[in-house]
Coordinates of C-alpha atoms in Angstrom, one line a residue:
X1 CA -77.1 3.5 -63.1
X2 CA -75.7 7.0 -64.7
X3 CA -78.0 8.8 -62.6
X4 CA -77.4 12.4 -61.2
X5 CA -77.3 12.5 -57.5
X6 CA -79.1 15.4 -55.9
X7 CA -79.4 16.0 -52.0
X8 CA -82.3 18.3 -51.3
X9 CA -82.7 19.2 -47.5
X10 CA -83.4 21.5 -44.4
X11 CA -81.2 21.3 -42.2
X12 CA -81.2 24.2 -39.8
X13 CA -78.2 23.0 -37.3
X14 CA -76.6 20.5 -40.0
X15 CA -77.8 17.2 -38.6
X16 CA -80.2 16.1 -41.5
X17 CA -77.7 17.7 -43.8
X18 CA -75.2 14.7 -42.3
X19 CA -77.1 12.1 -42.7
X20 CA -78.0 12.9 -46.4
X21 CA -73.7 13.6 -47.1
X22 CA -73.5 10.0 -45.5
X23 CA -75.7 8.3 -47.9
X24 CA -74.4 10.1 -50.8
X25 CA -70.7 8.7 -49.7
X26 CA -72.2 5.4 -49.7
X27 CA -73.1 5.8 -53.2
X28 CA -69.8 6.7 -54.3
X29 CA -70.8 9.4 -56.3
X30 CA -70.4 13.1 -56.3
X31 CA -74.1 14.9 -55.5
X32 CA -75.9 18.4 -56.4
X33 CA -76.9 19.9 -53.5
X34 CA -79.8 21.8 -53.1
X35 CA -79.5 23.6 -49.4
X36 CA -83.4 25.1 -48.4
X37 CA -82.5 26.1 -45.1
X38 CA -82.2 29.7 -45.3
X39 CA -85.6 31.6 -46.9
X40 CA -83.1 32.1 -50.4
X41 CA -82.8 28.8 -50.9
X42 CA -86.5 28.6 -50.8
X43 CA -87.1 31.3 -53.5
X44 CA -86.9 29.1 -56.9
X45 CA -89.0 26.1 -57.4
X46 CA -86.8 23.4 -58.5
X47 CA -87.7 20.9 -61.1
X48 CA -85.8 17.2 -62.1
X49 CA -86.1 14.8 -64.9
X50 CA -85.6 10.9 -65.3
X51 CA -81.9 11.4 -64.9
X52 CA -81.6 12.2 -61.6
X53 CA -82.1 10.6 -57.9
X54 CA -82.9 13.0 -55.2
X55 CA -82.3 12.3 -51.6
X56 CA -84.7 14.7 -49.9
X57 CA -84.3 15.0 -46.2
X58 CA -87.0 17.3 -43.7
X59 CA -86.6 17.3 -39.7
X60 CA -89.5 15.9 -38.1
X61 CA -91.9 18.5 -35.7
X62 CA -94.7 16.4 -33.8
X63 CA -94.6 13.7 -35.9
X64 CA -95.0 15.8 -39.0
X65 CA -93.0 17.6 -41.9
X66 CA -93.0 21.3 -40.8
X67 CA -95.9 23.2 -43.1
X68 CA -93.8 25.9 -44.6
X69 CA -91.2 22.8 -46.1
X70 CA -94.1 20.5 -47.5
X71 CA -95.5 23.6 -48.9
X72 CA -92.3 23.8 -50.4
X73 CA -91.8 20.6 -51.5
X74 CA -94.9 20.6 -52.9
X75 CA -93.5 22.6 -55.6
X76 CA -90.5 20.3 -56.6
X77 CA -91.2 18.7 -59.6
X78 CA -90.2 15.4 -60.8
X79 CA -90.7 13.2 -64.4
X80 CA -90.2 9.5 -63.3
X81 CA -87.4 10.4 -60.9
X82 CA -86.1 8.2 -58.5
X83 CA -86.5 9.9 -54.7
X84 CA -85.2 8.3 -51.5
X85 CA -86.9 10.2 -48.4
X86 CA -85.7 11.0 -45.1
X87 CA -87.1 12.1 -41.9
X88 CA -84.9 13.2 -39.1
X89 CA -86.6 13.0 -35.8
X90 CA -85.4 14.1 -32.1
X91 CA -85.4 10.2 -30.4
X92 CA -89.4 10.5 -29.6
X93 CA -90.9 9.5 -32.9
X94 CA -91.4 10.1 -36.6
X95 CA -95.2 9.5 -36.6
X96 CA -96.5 10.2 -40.2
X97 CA -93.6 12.4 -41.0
X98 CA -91.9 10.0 -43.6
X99 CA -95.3 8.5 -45.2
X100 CA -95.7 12.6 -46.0
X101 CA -92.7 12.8 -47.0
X102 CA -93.3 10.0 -49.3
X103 CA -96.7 11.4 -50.2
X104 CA -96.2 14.6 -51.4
X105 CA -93.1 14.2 -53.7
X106 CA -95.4 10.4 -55.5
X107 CA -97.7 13.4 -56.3
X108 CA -95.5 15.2 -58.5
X109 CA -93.5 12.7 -60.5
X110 CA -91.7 11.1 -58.3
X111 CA -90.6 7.6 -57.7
X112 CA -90.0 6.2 -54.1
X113 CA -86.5 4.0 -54.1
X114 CA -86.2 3.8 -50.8
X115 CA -86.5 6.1 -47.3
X116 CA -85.2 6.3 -43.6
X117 CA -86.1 7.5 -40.3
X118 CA -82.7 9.0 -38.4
X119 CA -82.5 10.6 -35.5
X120 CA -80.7 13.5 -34.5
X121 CA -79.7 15.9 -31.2
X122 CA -83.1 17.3 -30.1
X123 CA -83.3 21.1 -30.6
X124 CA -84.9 21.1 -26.8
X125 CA -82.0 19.9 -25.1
X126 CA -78.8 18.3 -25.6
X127 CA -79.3 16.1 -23.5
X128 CA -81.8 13.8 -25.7
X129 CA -80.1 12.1 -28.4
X130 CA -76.8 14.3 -28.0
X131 CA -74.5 14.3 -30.7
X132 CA -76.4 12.2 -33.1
X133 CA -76.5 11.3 -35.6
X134 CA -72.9 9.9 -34.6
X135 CA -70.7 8.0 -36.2
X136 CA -72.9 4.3 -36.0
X137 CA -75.6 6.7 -37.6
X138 CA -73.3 7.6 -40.5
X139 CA -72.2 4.4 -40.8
X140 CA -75.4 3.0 -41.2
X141 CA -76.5 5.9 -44.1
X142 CA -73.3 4.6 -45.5
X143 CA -74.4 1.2 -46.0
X144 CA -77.8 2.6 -46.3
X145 CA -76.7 4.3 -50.0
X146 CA -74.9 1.2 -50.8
X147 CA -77.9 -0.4 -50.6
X148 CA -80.1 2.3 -52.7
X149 CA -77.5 1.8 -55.6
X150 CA -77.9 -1.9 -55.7
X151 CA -81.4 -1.7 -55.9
X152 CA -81.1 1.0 -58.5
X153 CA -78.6 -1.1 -60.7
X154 CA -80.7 -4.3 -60.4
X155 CA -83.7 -3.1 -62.5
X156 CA -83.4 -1.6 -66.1
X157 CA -86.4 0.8 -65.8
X158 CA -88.1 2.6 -62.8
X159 CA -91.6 0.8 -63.3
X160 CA -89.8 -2.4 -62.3
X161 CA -88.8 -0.8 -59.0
X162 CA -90.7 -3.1 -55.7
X163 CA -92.8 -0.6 -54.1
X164 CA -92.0 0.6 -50.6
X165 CA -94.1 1.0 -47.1
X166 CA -93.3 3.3 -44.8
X167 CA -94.3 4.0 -41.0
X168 CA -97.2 6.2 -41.1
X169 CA -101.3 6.9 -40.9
X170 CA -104.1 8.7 -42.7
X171 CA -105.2 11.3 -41.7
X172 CA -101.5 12.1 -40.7
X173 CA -100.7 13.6 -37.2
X174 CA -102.9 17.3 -36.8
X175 CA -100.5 20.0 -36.6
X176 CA -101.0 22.7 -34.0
X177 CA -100.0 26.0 -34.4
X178 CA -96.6 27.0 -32.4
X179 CA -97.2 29.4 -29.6
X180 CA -95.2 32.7 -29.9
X181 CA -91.9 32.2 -28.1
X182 CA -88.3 33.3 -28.6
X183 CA -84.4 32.7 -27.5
X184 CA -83.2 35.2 -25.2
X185 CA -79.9 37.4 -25.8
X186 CA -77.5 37.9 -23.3
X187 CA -74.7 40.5 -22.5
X188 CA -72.4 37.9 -24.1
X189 CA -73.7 39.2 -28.0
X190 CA -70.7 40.8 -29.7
X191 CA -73.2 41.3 -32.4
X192 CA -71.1 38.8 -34.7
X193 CA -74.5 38.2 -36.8
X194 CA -74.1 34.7 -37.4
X195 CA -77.4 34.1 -35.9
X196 CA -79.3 36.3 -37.9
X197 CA -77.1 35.1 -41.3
X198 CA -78.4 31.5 -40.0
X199 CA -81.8 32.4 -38.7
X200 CA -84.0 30.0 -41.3
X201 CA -87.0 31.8 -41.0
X202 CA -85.5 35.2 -41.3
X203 CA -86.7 36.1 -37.6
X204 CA -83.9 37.9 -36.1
X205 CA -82.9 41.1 -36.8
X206 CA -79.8 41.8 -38.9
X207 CA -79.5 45.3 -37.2
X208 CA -79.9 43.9 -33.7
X209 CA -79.5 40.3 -33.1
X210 CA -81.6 40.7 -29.7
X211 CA -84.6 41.8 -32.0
X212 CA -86.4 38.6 -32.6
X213 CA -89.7 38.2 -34.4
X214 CA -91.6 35.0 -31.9
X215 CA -94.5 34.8 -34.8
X216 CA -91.7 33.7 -37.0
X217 CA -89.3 31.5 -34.6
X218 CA -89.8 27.9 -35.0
X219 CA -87.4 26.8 -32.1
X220 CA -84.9 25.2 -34.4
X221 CA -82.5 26.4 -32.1
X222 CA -79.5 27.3 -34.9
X223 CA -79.1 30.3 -33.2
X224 CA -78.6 29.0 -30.2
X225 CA -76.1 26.3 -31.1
X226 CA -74.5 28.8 -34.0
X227 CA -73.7 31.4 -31.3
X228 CA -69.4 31.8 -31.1
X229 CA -70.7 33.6 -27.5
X230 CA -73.5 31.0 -26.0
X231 CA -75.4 34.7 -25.8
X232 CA -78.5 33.0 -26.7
X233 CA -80.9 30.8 -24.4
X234 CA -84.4 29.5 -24.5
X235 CA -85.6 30.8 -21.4
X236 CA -89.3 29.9 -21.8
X237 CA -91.0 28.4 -18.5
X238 CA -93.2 26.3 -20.4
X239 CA -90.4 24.9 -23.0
X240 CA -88.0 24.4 -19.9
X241 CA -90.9 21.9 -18.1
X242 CA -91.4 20.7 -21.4
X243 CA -87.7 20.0 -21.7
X244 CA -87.2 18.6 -18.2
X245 CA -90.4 16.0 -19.0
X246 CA -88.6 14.7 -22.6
X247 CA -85.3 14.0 -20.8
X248 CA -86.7 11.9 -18.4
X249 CA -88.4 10.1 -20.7
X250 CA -86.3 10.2 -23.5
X251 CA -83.1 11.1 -21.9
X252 CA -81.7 7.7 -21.8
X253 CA -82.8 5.9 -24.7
X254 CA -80.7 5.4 -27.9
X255 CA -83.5 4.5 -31.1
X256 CA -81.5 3.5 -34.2
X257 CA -82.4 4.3 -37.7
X258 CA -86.0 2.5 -39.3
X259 CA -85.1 2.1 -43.2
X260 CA -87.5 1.1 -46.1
X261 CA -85.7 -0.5 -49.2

């Protein structure tokens, strides 16, 4: 194939990041990456060309791609170059997340190989999902890139590519805005300032970690798994009933990864 593998991803505590490593091993190739998580990662629009394949991996928020990262993906441009998408939900659902994924990148010169829906530990509790994806999940992106690269070797140009369908509706999913809430800081804080060096939307204070901007949190909770100290805790009534309501329901299920090729 000779192209240039590129993994382009959020991945505020690591999980999507995984899953993307995993397929790239299962290409056997060595891969760019390009690391959006933190707000200077998002500063330069990135462009590729024909010679490259780029895995792009979002987490999934209510069945959608978070606004701020298809805003910025809108901005990625491509010139017939081959894309595999994935979403990474909580164990709920992906909804329309993936078929935007798919969307938005198709508009700017891109061509869709292949995409997956993985899921990962839910940032509401550790308790849904915990500690995926695991190794079954890695295994499968293994096989997953394995796959990508066949397909990719068996045709000489990208127009010969068999289209792909994805999981997904028009109009996608509405997005509501979040409602203001933070993590709380304990005594615990030894003012290390990983969480603010980790913070992806640049909400918490640099000077004093226990300064935390709620119009900016998005409840990714990198802080609060981050933390050396466990100072920091969502102690939110509504987000704690929330919680208690998706581990029943979800608590005790194990979904496996969808895939598209």
């Amino acid at each position: 194939m000779g192209k240039q593998i590129n993994l382009l991803y959020f991945s505020a505590t690591d999980t999507t990041a995984k899953v993307l490593k995993g397929i790239a091993q299962g290409m056997g190739s060595q891969a760019k990456i390009y690391d959006i998580t933190l707000p200077s990662g998002r500063e330069k629009e990135i462009s590729f060309d024909k010679n490259d394949l780029v895995i792009v991996g979002a987490p999934v928020y209510a069945g959608r791609i978070p606004a701020f990262i298809t805003e910025y993906f809108s901005k990625v441009k491509g010139n017939n170059t081959a894309a595999v998408f994935i979403a990474l939900y909580g164990n709920r659902d992906y909804d329309d997340a993936l078929l935007e994924l798919k969307d938005t990148f198709e508009k700017n010169g891109f061509v869709s190989v292949a995409a997956g829906a993985f899921i990962g530990e839910h940032s509401i509790s550790r308790k849904i999902a915990y500690n995926r994806p695991d190794e079954e999940d890695i295994k499968i992106a293994n096989n997953f890139g394995a796959g990508i690269m066949e397909k990719l070797e068996a045709v000489s140009d990208l127009s010969n590519i068999p289209a792909i369908g994805v999981k997904g509706n028009y109009p996608y999913r509405e997005l509501h805005p979040m409602i203001p809430i933070k993590p709380d800081t304990n005594d615990d804080c030894i003012y290390c300032g990983i969480c603010s060096e980790s913070c992806p939307m640049a909400a918490i204070s640099f000077d004093d970690p226990k300064e935390i901007d709620d119009t900016k949190c998005i409840r990714c909770n990198s802080c609060v798994k981050k933390c050396p100290q466990n100072a920091k805790e969502f102690n939110n009534e509504e987000m704690k009933k929330r919680a208690e309501v998706m581990i029943a329901n979800l608590g005790h299920i194990r979904k496996e990864p969808e895939l598209f090729i």
